[in-house]
Short mmCIF file of C-alpha atoms in Angstrom, two decimals:
data_model
loop_
_atom_site.label_atom_id
_atom_site.label_comp_id
_atom_site.label_asym_id
_atom_site.label_seq_id
_atom_site.Cartn_x
_atom_site.Cartn_y
_atom_site.Cartn_z
CA MET A 1 0.00 0.00 0.00
CA GLY A 2 1.47 3.32 -1.09
CA ASN A 3 1.34 6.52 0.93
CA ASN A 4 -1.60 7.95 -1.02
CA GLU A 5 -3.55 4.73 -0.55
CA PHE A 6 -2.78 4.78 3.17
CA LEU A 7 -4.11 8.32 3.55
CA LYS A 8 -7.23 7.39 1.58
CA THR A 9 -8.01 4.43 3.82
CA HIS A 10 -6.92 5.92 7.17
CA ASN A 11 -8.60 9.02 8.50
CA ASN A 12 -6.08 11.68 9.46
CA PRO A 13 -7.71 13.17 12.60
CA TRP A 14 -5.54 16.27 12.30
CA LYS A 15 -7.33 17.36 9.12
CA GLU A 16 -10.03 18.95 11.24
CA VAL A 17 -7.40 20.80 13.25
CA ALA A 18 -5.78 22.05 10.04
CA ALA A 19 -9.18 23.40 9.02
CA LEU A 20 -9.15 25.55 12.17
CA TYR A 21 -5.92 27.27 11.11
CA ASN A 22 -7.35 30.54 9.82
CA GLU A 23 -4.74 32.90 8.43
CA SER A 24 -7.22 35.77 8.62
CA ALA A 25 -7.54 35.34 12.39
CA THR A 26 -5.02 37.75 13.87
CA ASP A 27 -4.55 35.51 16.90
CA CYS A 28 -4.09 32.18 15.12
CA LEU A 29 -0.60 31.54 16.59
CA PHE A 30 -1.66 32.24 20.17
CA SER A 31 -5.43 32.27 20.29
CA ILE A 32 -7.70 33.84 22.86
CA SER A 33 -10.75 31.91 21.67
CA GLN A 34 -9.72 28.82 19.67
CA ASP A 35 -8.47 25.45 20.88
CA TYR A 36 -6.65 23.27 18.35
CA ILE A 37 -7.77 19.81 19.45
CA CYS A 38 -8.93 16.76 17.49
CA SER A 39 -12.59 16.27 18.36
CA GLU A 40 -11.92 12.66 19.36
CA ASP A 41 -9.23 13.82 21.85
CA LYS A 42 -11.26 16.53 23.60
CA ALA A 43 -12.66 14.38 26.39
CA GLU A 44 -9.29 12.89 27.37
CA ILE A 45 -7.43 16.20 27.13
CA GLY A 46 -10.10 17.87 29.26
CA LYS A 47 -9.96 15.07 31.84
CA TYR A 48 -6.15 15.19 31.94
CA ASN A 49 -5.95 18.98 32.31
CA ASN A 50 -8.59 18.92 35.05
CA SER A 51 -6.54 16.33 36.93
CA ILE A 52 -3.48 18.60 36.70
CA ILE A 53 -5.43 21.60 38.01
CA LYS A 54 -6.83 19.52 40.87
CA ALA A 55 -3.38 18.18 41.80
CA ALA A 56 -1.95 21.72 41.83
CA ASP A 57 -4.67 23.11 44.09
CA ASN A 58 -3.17 24.17 47.46
CA ASN A 59 0.10 22.43 46.56
CA PRO A 60 3.36 24.31 47.33
CA ARG A 61 4.69 23.07 43.97
CA LYS A 62 1.66 24.45 42.16
CA ASP A 63 3.57 26.12 39.32
CA ASP A 64 5.66 23.01 38.65
CA ILE A 65 2.57 20.82 38.53
CA LEU A 66 0.67 23.21 36.25
CA GLY A 67 3.59 22.99 33.81
CA ASN A 68 2.25 19.53 32.88
CA LYS A 69 -1.03 21.01 31.64
CA MET A 70 -1.60 20.71 27.88
CA VAL A 71 -1.62 24.05 26.06
CA THR A 72 -4.14 23.80 23.24
CA ASN A 73 -4.57 27.40 22.05
CA ILE A 74 -1.38 27.23 19.96
CA PRO A 75 -0.95 25.16 16.76
CA ALA A 76 -0.62 21.45 17.49
CA GLU A 77 2.46 19.57 16.33
CA PRO A 78 1.90 15.81 16.15
CA TRP A 79 4.70 15.69 13.57
CA GLY A 80 7.16 17.94 11.80
CA GLY A 81 8.24 17.60 8.19
CA ASN A 82 6.77 14.76 6.12
CA PRO A 83 7.28 11.32 7.72
CA PHE A 84 6.15 9.63 4.48
CA LYS A 85 9.12 11.10 2.60
CA ALA A 86 11.87 11.54 5.21
CA ARG A 87 14.73 9.09 5.68
CA LEU A 88 15.38 9.79 9.36
CA ILE A 89 12.30 9.95 11.60
CA ILE A 90 12.74 11.16 15.15
CA LEU A 91 10.32 9.72 17.71
CA SER A 92 9.97 12.07 20.68
CA LEU A 93 7.47 12.74 23.47
CA ASN A 94 5.52 15.98 22.91
CA PRO A 95 6.11 19.57 21.79
CA GLY A 96 7.49 21.97 24.35
CA TYR A 97 5.79 25.18 25.46
CA VAL A 98 7.87 28.21 26.43
CA PRO A 99 5.63 31.13 27.51
CA GLU A 100 8.17 33.75 26.44
CA VAL A 101 8.23 32.19 22.97
CA ASN A 102 4.87 30.54 22.34
CA GLU A 103 2.86 33.38 23.84
CA LYS A 104 4.83 36.63 23.82
CA LEU A 105 6.83 36.09 20.62
CA ALA A 106 3.82 34.47 18.94
CA LYS A 107 1.75 37.57 19.64
CA LEU A 108 4.45 39.73 18.07
CA LEU A 109 4.76 37.53 14.97
CA GLN A 110 1.01 37.26 14.42
CA SER A 111 0.69 41.05 14.50
CA ASN A 112 2.37 41.10 11.06
CA ASP A 113 -0.11 39.95 8.40
CA GLU A 114 2.43 38.51 5.98
CA ILE A 115 4.46 36.51 8.43
CA ARG A 116 1.37 35.26 10.30
CA LYS A 117 -0.12 33.97 7.05
CA ALA A 118 3.13 32.32 5.99
CA ILE A 119 3.57 30.55 9.33
CA ILE A 120 0.03 29.24 9.67
CA LYS A 121 -0.04 28.17 6.01
CA TYR A 122 3.09 26.07 6.55
CA LYS A 123 1.73 24.55 9.75
CA LYS A 124 -1.49 23.64 7.94
CA GLN A 125 0.45 22.06 5.07
CA THR A 126 2.44 20.03 7.60
CA LEU A 127 -0.68 18.54 9.23
CA LEU A 128 -1.96 17.58 5.77
CA PHE A 129 1.37 16.05 4.63
CA ASP A 130 1.48 18.71 1.94
CA THR A 131 5.11 19.68 2.51
CA ASP A 132 8.39 18.02 1.61
CA SER A 133 10.59 19.46 4.32
CA PHE A 134 11.01 19.87 8.07
CA LEU A 135 11.34 23.62 7.49
CA PRO A 136 10.16 25.92 4.69
CA GLU A 137 12.69 25.95 1.88
CA ASP A 138 12.15 29.56 0.85
CA ASP A 139 14.56 31.83 2.71
CA LYS A 140 13.11 34.96 1.12
CA VAL A 141 12.74 37.83 3.56
CA LEU A 142 9.08 38.66 4.04
CA LEU A 143 7.87 42.18 3.27
CA GLY A 144 7.91 44.46 6.29
CA CYS A 145 9.65 41.80 8.39
CA GLN A 146 13.40 41.33 8.09
CA ILE A 147 13.11 37.57 8.57
CA SER A 148 12.00 34.61 6.46
CA CYS A 149 9.23 32.13 7.18
CA LYS A 150 11.95 29.58 7.98
CA ASP A 151 13.38 31.95 10.59
CA ALA A 152 9.92 32.53 12.06
CA ILE A 153 9.18 28.79 12.33
CA ASN A 154 12.52 28.30 14.07
CA MET A 155 11.75 31.18 16.43
CA LEU A 156 8.41 29.67 17.46
CA GLY A 157 10.22 26.42 18.13
CA ASP A 158 12.77 28.31 20.25
CA TRP A 159 15.35 27.14 17.67
CA TYR A 160 15.19 23.77 19.46
CA TRP A 161 15.41 21.29 16.58
CA HIS A 162 17.66 23.64 14.63
CA LYS A 163 20.14 23.15 17.48
CA MET A 164 19.48 19.41 17.87
CA PHE A 165 20.20 18.83 14.15
CA ARG A 166 23.13 21.26 13.80
CA GLN A 167 26.02 18.83 14.25
CA LEU A 168 24.42 16.23 11.99
CA ARG A 169 23.83 18.86 9.30
CA GLU A 170 27.49 19.80 9.41
CA ASP A 171 28.75 16.22 9.49
CA VAL A 172 26.76 14.97 6.48
CA GLY A 173 27.85 18.04 4.52
CA ILE A 174 24.82 18.45 2.27
CA ASP A 175 22.81 21.55 1.37
CA GLU A 176 20.62 22.69 4.28
CA ASN A 177 17.40 22.58 2.24
CA GLU A 178 18.24 19.04 1.10
CA PHE A 179 19.02 18.03 4.67
CA TYR A 180 15.64 19.15 5.99
CA LYS A 181 13.88 17.14 3.27
CA LYS A 182 15.45 14.02 4.72
CA VAL A 183 14.35 14.40 8.35
CA ALA A 184 10.99 14.34 10.12
CA LEU A 185 9.71 14.27 13.68
CA ILE A 186 6.77 12.36 15.15
CA GLN A 187 5.55 13.15 18.64
CA TYR A 188 4.04 10.50 20.90
CA PHE A 189 1.60 13.16 22.07
CA GLY A 190 0.73 15.99 19.68
CA TYR A 191 -0.12 18.70 22.23
CA SER A 192 2.30 21.09 23.93
CA SER A 193 3.28 21.45 27.57
CA GLN A 194 6.02 23.17 29.56
CA THR A 195 6.97 19.91 31.24
CA ALA A 196 5.90 16.28 31.00
CA GLN A 197 6.56 14.85 34.44
CA ARG A 198 3.28 12.96 34.69
CA THR A 199 2.16 9.93 32.71
CA LEU A 200 0.38 11.10 29.59
CA PRO A 201 -3.03 9.57 28.85
CA TYR A 202 -3.97 7.57 25.81
CA ILE A 203 -5.73 9.76 23.23
CA PRO A 204 -7.55 8.44 20.14
CA SER A 205 -5.40 10.43 17.68
CA GLN A 206 -2.50 8.18 18.68
CA ASP A 207 -4.13 5.34 16.75
CA PHE A 208 -3.38 7.18 13.51
CA THR A 209 0.20 7.80 14.64
CA LYS A 210 0.60 4.10 15.34
CA GLU A 211 -0.81 2.99 11.99
CA MET A 212 1.28 5.58 10.12
CA ILE A 213 4.52 4.40 11.72
CA HIS A 214 3.69 0.72 11.06
CA HIS A 215 2.94 1.58 7.43
CA ILE A 216 6.18 3.54 6.93
CA ALA A 217 8.28 0.78 8.52
CA SER A 218 6.66 -1.88 6.36
CA GLU A 219 6.73 0.00 3.07
CA ARG A 220 10.06 1.82 3.38
CA LYS A 221 12.20 -0.52 5.45
CA GLU A 222 15.21 -0.19 3.14
CA GLU A 223 15.24 3.60 3.09
CA VAL A 224 14.21 4.80 6.54
CA ARG A 225 15.51 4.78 10.11
CA PHE A 226 13.60 5.58 13.31
CA LEU A 227 15.51 7.33 16.08
CA VAL A 228 13.75 7.05 19.43
CA MET A 229 14.98 10.10 21.29
CA ARG A 230 12.60 10.03 24.25
CA SER A 231 10.03 7.85 26.00
CA LYS A 232 11.02 4.44 24.63
CA MET A 233 8.64 2.66 27.00
CA GLU A 234 5.69 4.81 25.88
CA TRP A 235 6.55 4.16 22.25
CA LYS A 236 6.78 0.42 22.97
CA LYS A 237 3.32 0.49 24.52
CA LEU A 238 1.91 2.33 21.52
CA LEU A 239 3.68 0.47 18.72
CA GLY A 240 3.92 -2.94 20.42
CA ASP A 241 6.88 -5.10 21.42
CA ASP A 242 6.61 -6.97 18.11
CA PHE A 243 7.21 -3.76 16.21
CA PHE A 244 10.53 -3.24 17.98
CA LYS A 245 11.48 -6.89 17.40
CA ASN A 246 10.44 -7.02 13.75
CA TYR A 247 12.10 -3.74 12.84
CA GLU A 248 15.07 -3.73 15.19
CA ASP A 249 17.43 -3.21 12.23
CA ILE A 250 15.91 0.20 11.47
CA ILE A 251 15.32 1.44 15.03
CA ILE A 252 17.99 3.39 16.90
CA THR A 253 17.49 4.32 20.53
CA ASN A 254 18.93 7.27 22.41
CA ASP A 255 19.83 6.10 25.91
CA ASN A 256 20.55 9.63 27.13
CA VAL A 257 16.86 10.52 27.48
CA ARG A 258 17.46 14.02 28.83
CA CYS A 259 19.41 15.12 25.78
CA GLN A 260 18.13 15.12 22.20
CA TYR A 261 21.24 16.43 20.45
CA ILE A 262 21.91 14.22 17.45
CA THR A 263 25.67 13.83 17.84
CA VAL A 264 28.19 11.01 17.95
CA GLY A 265 28.88 11.82 21.60
CA ASN A 266 25.22 11.37 22.51
CA LEU A 267 24.34 8.37 20.33
CA GLY A 268 27.62 6.52 19.98
CA LYS A 269 29.77 5.94 16.91
CA GLU A 270 27.86 2.95 15.49
CA ASN A 271 24.41 4.52 15.79
CA TYR A 272 25.63 7.86 14.51
CA SER A 273 27.18 6.19 11.46
CA LYS A 274 23.85 4.51 10.68
CA ILE A 275 22.11 7.89 10.85
CA LYS A 276 24.62 9.59 8.55
CA GLU A 277 24.42 6.67 6.14
CA ILE A 278 20.63 6.85 5.80
CA ILE A 279 20.72 10.64 5.37
CA CYS A 280 23.26 10.39 2.56
CA LYS A 281 21.72 7.31 0.89
#
């Protein structure tokens, strides 16, 4: 089954979230009225957030506990890039939320019509698998804003994955635009939080994530590698022990779970060589 056939026979629950991304809404990057949640996830997300609020009530560590709450009024990120086309697919836990970036900077960026429209358009394309790259390829400076859409996307991500990929980009020595076509990210949980110290609940949208990963592993075994950077046990629960046994040749695990830098020092020489090889294949 090809990728197009898979998407025809498997409902992408994030389509409905993409439909909520309205470039005309001047608060679409940090909304005061819109939650970006799959309808099938709403009950579980609501239950989870309520449990966080209850646990924080009258607790001296209130702020730390509330950091686990899911932030749903910013664009969701169940994946980055196009997992159906990438050669290296990072499996991580969930997107981070930094108030100074995802609220304050987002408000500044969305105040400019051109850059707001460019950002939300790219995020919509990503949810619909209508992009070929982890970052926008066009580096053109946007009118009235001395930055590109690529810069803006990196800013909203606090330059996190830009930094995580930097050493690998340099070591494989290929054009940056070509590099970002070869990498993708899939999150175990598609909603953002400041911290993730509590066990995350099962949400129905994870079924699509599971089926997508099984499909990619089956159809593209010779040309793809999965790099589990965080939460190996959660991924094992979702994908199944058999998945890790059947595809052990294409799965690389990061044992330093607190650090997601993709470097030889973090992953070891053998694993790092496998990653460089698949990128350059």
